[in-house]
Each structure stands twice: as structure tokens, then as C-alpha cells.
JSON list of C-alpha atoms in Angstrom, two decimals:
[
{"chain": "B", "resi": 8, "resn": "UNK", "atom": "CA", "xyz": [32.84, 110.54, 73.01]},
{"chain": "B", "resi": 9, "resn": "UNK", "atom": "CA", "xyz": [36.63, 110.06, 72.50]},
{"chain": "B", "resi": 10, "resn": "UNK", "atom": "CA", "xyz": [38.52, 111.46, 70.21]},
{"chain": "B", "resi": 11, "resn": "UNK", "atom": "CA", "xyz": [40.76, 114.40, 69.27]},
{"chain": "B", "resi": 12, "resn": "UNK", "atom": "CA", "xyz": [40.80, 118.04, 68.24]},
{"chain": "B", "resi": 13, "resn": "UNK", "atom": "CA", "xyz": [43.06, 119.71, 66.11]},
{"chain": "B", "resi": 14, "resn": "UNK", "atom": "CA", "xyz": [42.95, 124.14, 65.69]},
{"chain": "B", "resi": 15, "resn": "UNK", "atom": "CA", "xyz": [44.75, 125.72, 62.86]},
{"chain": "B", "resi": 16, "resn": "UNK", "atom": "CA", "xyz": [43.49, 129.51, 63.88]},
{"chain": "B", "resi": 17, "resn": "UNK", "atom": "CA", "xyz": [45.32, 133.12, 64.08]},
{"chain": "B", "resi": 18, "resn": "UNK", "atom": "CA", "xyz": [47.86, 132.05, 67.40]},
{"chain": "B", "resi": 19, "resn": "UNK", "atom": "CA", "xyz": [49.30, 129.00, 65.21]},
{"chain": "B", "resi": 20, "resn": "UNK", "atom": "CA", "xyz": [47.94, 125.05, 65.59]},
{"chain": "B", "resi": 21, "resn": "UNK", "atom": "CA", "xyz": [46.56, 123.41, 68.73]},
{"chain": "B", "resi": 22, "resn": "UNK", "atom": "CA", "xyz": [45.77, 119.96, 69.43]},
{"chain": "B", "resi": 23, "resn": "UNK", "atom": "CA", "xyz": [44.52, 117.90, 72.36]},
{"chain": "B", "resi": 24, "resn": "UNK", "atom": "CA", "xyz": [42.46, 114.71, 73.44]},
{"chain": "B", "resi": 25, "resn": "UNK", "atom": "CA", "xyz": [38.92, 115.32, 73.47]},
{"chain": "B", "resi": 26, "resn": "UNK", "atom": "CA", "xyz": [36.44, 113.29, 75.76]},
{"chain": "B", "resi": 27, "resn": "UNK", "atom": "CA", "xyz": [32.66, 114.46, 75.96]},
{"chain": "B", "resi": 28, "resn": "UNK", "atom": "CA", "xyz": [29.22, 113.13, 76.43]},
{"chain": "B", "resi": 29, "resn": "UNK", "atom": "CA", "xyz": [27.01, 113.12, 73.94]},
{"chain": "B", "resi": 30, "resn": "UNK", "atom": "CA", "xyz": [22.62, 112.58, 73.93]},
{"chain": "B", "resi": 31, "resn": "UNK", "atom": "CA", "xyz": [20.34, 111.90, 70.72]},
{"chain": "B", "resi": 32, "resn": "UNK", "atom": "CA", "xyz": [16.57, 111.91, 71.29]},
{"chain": "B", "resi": 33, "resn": "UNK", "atom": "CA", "xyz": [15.02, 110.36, 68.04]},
{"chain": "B", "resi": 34, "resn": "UNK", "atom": "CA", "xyz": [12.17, 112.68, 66.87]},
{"chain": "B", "resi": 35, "resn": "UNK", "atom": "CA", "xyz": [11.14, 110.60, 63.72]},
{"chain": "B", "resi": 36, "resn": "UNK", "atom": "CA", "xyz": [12.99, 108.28, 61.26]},
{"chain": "B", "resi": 37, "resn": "UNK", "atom": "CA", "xyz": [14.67, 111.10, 59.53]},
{"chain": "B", "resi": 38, "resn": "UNK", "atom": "CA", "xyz": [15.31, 113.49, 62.70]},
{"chain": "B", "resi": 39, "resn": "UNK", "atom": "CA", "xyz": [16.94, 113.89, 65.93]},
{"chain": "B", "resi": 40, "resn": "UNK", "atom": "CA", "xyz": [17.66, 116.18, 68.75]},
{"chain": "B", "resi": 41, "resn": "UNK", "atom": "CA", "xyz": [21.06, 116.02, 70.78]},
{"chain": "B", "resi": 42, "resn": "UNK", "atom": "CA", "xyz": [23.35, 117.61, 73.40]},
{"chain": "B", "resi": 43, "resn": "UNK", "atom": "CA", "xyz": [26.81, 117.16, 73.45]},
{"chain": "B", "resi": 44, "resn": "UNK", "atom": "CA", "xyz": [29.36, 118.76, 75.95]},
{"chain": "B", "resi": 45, "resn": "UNK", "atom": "CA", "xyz": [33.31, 118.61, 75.46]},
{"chain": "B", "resi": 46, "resn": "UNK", "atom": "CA", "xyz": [36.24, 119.06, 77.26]},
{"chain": "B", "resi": 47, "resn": "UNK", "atom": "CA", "xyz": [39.89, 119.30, 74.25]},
{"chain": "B", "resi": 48, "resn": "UNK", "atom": "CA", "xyz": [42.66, 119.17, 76.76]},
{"chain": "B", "resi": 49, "resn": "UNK", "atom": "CA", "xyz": [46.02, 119.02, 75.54]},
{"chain": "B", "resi": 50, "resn": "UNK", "atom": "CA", "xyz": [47.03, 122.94, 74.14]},
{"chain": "B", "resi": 51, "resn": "UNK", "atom": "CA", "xyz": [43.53, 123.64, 74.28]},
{"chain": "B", "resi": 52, "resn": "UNK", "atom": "CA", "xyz": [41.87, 123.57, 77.12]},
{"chain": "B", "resi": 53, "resn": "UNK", "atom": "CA", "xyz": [38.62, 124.13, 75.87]},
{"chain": "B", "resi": 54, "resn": "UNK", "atom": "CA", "xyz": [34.85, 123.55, 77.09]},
{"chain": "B", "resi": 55, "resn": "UNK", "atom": "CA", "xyz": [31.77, 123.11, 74.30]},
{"chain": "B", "resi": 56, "resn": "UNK", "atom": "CA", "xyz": [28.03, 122.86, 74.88]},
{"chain": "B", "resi": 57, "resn": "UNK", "atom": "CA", "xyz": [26.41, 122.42, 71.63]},
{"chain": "B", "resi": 58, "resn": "UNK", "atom": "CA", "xyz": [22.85, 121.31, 71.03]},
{"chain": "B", "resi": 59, "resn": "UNK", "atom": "CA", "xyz": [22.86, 120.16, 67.12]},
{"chain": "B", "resi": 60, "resn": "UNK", "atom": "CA", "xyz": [19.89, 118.75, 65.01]},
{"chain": "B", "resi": 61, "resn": "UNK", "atom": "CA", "xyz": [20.21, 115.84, 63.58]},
{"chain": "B", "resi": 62, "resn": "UNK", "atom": "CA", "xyz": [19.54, 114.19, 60.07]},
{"chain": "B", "resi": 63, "resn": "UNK", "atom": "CA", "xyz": [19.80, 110.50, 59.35]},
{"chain": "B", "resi": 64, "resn": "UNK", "atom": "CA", "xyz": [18.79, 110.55, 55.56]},
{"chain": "B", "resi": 65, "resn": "UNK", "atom": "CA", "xyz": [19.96, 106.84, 54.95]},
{"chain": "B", "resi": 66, "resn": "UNK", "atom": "CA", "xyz": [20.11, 103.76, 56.96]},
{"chain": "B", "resi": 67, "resn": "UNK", "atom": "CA", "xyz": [23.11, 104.75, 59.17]},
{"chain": "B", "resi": 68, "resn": "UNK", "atom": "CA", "xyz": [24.58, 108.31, 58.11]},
{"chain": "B", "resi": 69, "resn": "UNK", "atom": "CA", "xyz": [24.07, 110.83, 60.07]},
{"chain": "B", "resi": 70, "resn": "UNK", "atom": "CA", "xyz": [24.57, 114.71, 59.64]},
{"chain": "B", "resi": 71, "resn": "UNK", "atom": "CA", "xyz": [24.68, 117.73, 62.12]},
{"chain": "B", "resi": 72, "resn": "UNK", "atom": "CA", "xyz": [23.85, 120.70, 62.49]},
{"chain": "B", "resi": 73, "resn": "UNK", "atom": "CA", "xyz": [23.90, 123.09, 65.44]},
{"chain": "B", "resi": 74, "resn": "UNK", "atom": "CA", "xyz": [24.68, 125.88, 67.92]},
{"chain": "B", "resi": 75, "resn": "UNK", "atom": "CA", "xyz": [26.47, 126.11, 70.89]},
{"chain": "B", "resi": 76, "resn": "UNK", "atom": "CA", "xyz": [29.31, 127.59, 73.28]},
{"chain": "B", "resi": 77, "resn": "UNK", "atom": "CA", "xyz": [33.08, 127.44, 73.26]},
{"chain": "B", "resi": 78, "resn": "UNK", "atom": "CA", "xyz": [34.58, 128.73, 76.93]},
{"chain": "B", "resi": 79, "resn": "UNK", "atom": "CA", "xyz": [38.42, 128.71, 77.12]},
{"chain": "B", "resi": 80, "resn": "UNK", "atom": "CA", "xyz": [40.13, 130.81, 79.89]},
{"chain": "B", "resi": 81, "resn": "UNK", "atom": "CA", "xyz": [40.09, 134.38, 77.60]},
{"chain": "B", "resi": 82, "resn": "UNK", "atom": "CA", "xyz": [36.24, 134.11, 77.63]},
{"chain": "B", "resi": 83, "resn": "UNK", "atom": "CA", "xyz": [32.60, 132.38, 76.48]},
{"chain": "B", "resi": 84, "resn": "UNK", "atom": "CA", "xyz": [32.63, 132.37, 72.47]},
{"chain": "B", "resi": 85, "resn": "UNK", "atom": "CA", "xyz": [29.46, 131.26, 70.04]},
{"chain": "B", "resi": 86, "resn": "UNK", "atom": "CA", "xyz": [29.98, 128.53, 67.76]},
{"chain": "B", "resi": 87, "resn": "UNK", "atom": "CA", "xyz": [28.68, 126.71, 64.86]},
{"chain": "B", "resi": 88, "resn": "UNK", "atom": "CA", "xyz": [28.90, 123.06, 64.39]},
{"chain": "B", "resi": 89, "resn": "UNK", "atom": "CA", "xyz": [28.36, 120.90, 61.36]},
{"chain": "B", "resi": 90, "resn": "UNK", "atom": "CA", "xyz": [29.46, 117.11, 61.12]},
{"chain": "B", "resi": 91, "resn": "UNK", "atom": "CA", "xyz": [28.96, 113.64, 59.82]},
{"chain": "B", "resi": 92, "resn": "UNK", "atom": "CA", "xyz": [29.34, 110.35, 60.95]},
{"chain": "B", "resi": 93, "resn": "UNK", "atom": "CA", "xyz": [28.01, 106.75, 60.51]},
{"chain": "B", "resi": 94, "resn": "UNK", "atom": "CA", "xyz": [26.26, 104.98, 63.04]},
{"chain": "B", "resi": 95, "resn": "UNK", "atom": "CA", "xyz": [26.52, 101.37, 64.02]},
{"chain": "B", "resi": 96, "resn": "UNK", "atom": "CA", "xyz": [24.39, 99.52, 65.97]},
{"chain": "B", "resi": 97, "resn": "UNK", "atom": "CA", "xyz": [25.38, 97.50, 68.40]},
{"chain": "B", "resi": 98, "resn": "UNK", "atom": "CA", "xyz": [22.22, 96.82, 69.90]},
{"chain": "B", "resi": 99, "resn": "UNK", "atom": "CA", "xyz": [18.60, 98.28, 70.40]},
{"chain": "B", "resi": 100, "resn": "UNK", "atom": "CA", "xyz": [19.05, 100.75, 72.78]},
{"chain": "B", "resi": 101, "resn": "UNK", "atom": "CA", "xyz": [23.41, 101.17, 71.94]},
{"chain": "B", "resi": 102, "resn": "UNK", "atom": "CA", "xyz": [25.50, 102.16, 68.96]},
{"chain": "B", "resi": 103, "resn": "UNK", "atom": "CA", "xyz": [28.98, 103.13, 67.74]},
{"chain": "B", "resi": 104, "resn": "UNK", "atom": "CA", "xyz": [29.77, 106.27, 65.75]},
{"chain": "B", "resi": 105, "resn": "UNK", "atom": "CA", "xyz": [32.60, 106.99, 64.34]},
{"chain": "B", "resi": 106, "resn": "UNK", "atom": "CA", "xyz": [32.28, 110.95, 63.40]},
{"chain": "B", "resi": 107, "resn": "UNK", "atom": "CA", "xyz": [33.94, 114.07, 61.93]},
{"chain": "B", "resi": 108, "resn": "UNK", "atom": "CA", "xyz": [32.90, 117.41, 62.97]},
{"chain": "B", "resi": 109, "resn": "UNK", "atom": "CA", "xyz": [33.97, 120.90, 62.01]},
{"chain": "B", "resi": 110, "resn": "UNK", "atom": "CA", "xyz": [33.26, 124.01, 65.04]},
{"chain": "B", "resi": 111, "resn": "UNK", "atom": "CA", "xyz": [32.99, 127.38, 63.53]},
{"chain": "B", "resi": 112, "resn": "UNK", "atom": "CA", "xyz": [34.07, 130.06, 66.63]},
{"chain": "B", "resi": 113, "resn": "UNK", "atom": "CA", "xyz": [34.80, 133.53, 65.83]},
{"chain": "B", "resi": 114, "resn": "UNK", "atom": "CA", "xyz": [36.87, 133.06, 62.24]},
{"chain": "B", "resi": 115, "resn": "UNK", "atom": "CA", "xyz": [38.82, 129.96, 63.12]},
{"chain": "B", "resi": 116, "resn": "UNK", "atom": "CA", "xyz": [37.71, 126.54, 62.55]},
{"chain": "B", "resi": 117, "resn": "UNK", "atom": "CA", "xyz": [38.36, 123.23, 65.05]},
{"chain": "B", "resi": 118, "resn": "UNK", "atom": "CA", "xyz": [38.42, 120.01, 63.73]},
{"chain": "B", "resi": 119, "resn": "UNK", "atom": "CA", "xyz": [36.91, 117.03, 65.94]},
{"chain": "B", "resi": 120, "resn": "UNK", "atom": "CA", "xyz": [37.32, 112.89, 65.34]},
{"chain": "B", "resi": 121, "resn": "UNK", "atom": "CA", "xyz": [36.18, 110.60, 67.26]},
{"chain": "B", "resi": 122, "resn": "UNK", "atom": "CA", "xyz": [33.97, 107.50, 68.38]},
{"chain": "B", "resi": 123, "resn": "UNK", "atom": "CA", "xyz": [30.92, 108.01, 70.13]},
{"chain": "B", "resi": 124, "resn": "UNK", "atom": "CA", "xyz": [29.18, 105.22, 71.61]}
]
């Protein structure tokens, strides 16, 4: 994954690149089960683990859904992830998402864009 993430919480607005690796294990047409972790550098600084379901209700959208962990330097903090993207395939085994996810930790939210591939 590359892309960026942009905070507008309590301390004011933060932004920073984001790079991460993301891993979807098909369960069915419809379903899927990832991981992603996440590093936001920049005014961030911040590590996420998250471990979303996901939905692919048409051809190539796909929504998400899922737990995980934010850790900054103050401490570990739960979050809540929800997203969409579109998913292009660039071969049988490889394909190109371009995505929007929102994180939900403790009151604030974090915005996330990107391309995974």
C-alpha cells in the first residue's frame, strides 16, 4: 500500500505518507479475510494492525470492515476501520486498488488514500 493519511483530531491536523502491506484471503465470491499493517510517517508517526472483513458485492467494489491497533509513542489504542475501494485486475493472481478508508481511534477519525497492489 501507498498512500497518505490525513488526522483532524483534538491536538489540531496531522498528515504523513503512509506505506503498509496489505493480505486478502478469498473465502467465497462475496467474502474475504485480510491483514493489513501501516506505518503514517510524516506528523504522525503511527503503527496499525488491522484485520478487516471483506465484502465484494459487485464485480470489483470492495468494502471493509474491521478491528485493529493504532500504537504511536503515547501508547497502544483500539481502532475501527471501515473503507471502500475498487479493485482492478491486473492479472490472475495480481490487482490494483485504489481505496479510501476511514480509522475510528478513541473519538478522532484518520483518513487513509491510497493504491494497493
Amino acid at each position: 500500500f501507498l498512500g497518505g493519511t490525513y488526522e483532524d483530531g483534538e491536538d489540531g491536523s496531522e498528515s504523513g505518507f503512509t506505506i503498509g502491506f496489505t493480505y486478502v484471503r478469498s473465502l467465497n465470491d462475496l467474502l474475504g479475510l485480510g491483514a493489513t499493517y501501516e506505518y503514517a510517517a510524516g506528523d504522525l508517526d503511527d503503527w496499525s494492525i488491522v484485520v478487516p472483513l471483506y465484502v465484494t458485492p459487485h464485480k470489483g467494489w470492495r468494502f471493509e470492515l474491521g478491528p485493529g491497533i493504532s500504537h504511536e509513542d503515547s501508547g497502544d489504542e483500539f481502532l475501527i476501520r471501515t473503507g471502500v475501494g475498487y479493485e482492478f485486475e491486473l492479472s490472475e493472481q495480481w490487482s490494483m486498488i485504489p481505496e479510501f478508508v476511514v480509522d475510528f481511534v478513541d473519538g478522532d477519525e484518520s483518513y487513509v488514500f491510497g493504491i494497493t497492489a
